[in-house]
Every structure is written in C-alpha cells, then in structure tokens.
XYZ file of C-alpha atoms in Angstrom:
111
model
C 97.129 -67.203 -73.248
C 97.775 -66.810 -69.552
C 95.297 -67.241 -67.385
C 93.885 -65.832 -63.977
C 91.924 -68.534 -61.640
C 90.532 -67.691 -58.287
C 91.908 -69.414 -54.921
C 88.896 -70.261 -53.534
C 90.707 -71.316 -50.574
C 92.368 -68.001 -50.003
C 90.487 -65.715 -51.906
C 93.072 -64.431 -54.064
C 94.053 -64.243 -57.814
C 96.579 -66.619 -59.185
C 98.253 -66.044 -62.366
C 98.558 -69.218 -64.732
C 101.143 -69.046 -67.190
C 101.451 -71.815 -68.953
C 103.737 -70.539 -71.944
C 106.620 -69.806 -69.198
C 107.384 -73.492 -68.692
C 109.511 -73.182 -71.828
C 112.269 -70.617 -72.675
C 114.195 -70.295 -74.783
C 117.635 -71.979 -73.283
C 115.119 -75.247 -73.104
C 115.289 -75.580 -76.665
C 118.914 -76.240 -76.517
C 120.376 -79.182 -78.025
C 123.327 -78.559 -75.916
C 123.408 -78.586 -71.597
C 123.156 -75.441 -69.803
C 126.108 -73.976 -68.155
C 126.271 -71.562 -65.888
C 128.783 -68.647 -66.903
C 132.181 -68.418 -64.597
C 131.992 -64.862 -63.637
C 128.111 -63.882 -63.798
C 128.852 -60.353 -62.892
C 130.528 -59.824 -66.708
C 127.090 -61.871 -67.916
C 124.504 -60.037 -66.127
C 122.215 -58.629 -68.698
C 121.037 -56.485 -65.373
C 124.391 -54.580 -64.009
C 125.034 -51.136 -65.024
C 126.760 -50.815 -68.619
C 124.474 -53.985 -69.636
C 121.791 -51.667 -71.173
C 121.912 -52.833 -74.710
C 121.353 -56.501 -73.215
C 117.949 -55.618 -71.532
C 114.945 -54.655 -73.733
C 114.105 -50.364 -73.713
C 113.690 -49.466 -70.658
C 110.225 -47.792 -69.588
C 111.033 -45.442 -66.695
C 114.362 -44.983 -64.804
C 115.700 -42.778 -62.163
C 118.662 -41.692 -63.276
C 121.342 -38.787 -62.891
C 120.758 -35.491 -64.924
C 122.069 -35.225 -68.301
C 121.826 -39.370 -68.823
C 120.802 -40.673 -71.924
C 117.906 -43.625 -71.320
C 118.998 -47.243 -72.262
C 122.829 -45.886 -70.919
C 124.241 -46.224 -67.821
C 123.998 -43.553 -64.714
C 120.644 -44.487 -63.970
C 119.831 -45.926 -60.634
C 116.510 -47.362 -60.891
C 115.306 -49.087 -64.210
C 112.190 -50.401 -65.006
C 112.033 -52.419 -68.480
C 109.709 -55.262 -70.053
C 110.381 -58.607 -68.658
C 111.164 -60.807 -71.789
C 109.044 -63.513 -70.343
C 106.094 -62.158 -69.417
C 103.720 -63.767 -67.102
C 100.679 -61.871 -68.872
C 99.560 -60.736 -72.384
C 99.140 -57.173 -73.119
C 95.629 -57.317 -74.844
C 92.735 -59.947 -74.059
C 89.009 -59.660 -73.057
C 88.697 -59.695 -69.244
C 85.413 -61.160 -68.642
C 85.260 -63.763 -65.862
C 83.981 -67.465 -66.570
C 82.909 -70.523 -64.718
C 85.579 -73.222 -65.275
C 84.374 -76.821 -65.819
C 85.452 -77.833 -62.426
C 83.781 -74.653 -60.897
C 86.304 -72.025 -60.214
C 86.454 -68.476 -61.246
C 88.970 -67.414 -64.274
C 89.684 -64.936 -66.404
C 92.130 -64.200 -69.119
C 96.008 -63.160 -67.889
C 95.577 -59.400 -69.173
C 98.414 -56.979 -67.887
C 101.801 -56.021 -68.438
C 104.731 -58.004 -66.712
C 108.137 -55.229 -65.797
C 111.140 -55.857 -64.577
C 112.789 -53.505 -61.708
C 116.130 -53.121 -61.485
C-alpha cells in the first residue's frame, strides 16, 4: 500500500508509492520504443476517449455525450495511481521515528 511519511525537515506530507516503480511496459520482454508520430498515440488528445479510463467530470460543449469528444476539460482516473482508494488513516511512529500514515486518496488525471 502507498504510504504517507512526514518531512520533518520541511514539514510537509510526502507520498510513498512504492507499487509505481513498476508498470506495466517494464514487464516487457521486448525494448521500449517510442511511437513515430505520438500525436496519433496519445491516449490523451481529443477522439482518444475510448483509450483513457471513464472519465469523472468534463467540461464539455452542450449536447456531448461523456467519454466522446467535444469536451474541453476532462478529468479521469489515473491508471497508476499514486494512492489507494480505501485504507485506515491513523498515523504511526516509524521505527526510525518519523510520522506515517497509509496513502488513502484518489489519484485523477486532468486533461
């Protein structure tokens, strides 16, 4: 589960998310390429919908359908979240003596 841990140096909250360091392009057996003409690839340009997950909220022109295109704002799950939706979000003493608490919260993306 992610974790929160308090800077004691700058007295803020610092999300630890250890379960981002892999994704699923590094399970690979072959190299990563990048595509030739991103634009076409981009799971985030308009007319992409069906690439993205369902999107949340949006801004978009009257009469639009959500997950189609004339929207102009989007705001959908990010498919690598940072944070888990459901946890208990009492803080703890860590071993070596700094505050933490369970990553609890939801992670969007804004297009």
């Amino acid at each position: 589960m992610p974790e929160l841990r308090h800077n004691i140096a700058t007295k803020e909250w610092v999300i630890i998310a250890t379960e981002r360091a892999k994704r699923p392009e590094d399970f690979s057996a072959k190299p990563y390429s990048p595509p030739n003409d991103s634009a076409v690839n981009c799971p985030f340009c308009p007319g992409r919908e069906v690439k993205t997950p369902k999107e949340l909220f949006a801004f978009r022109e009257p009469g639009t359908a959500p997950d189609s295109g004339g929207w102009r704002v989007r705001v959908i799950p990010n498919a690598f979240p940072a944070l888990a939706p459901t946890g208990d979000l009492k803080r703890q003493v860590s071993p070596a003596g700094f505050m933490k608490m369970n990553g609890v919260g939801s992670h969007e993306v804004i297009i």
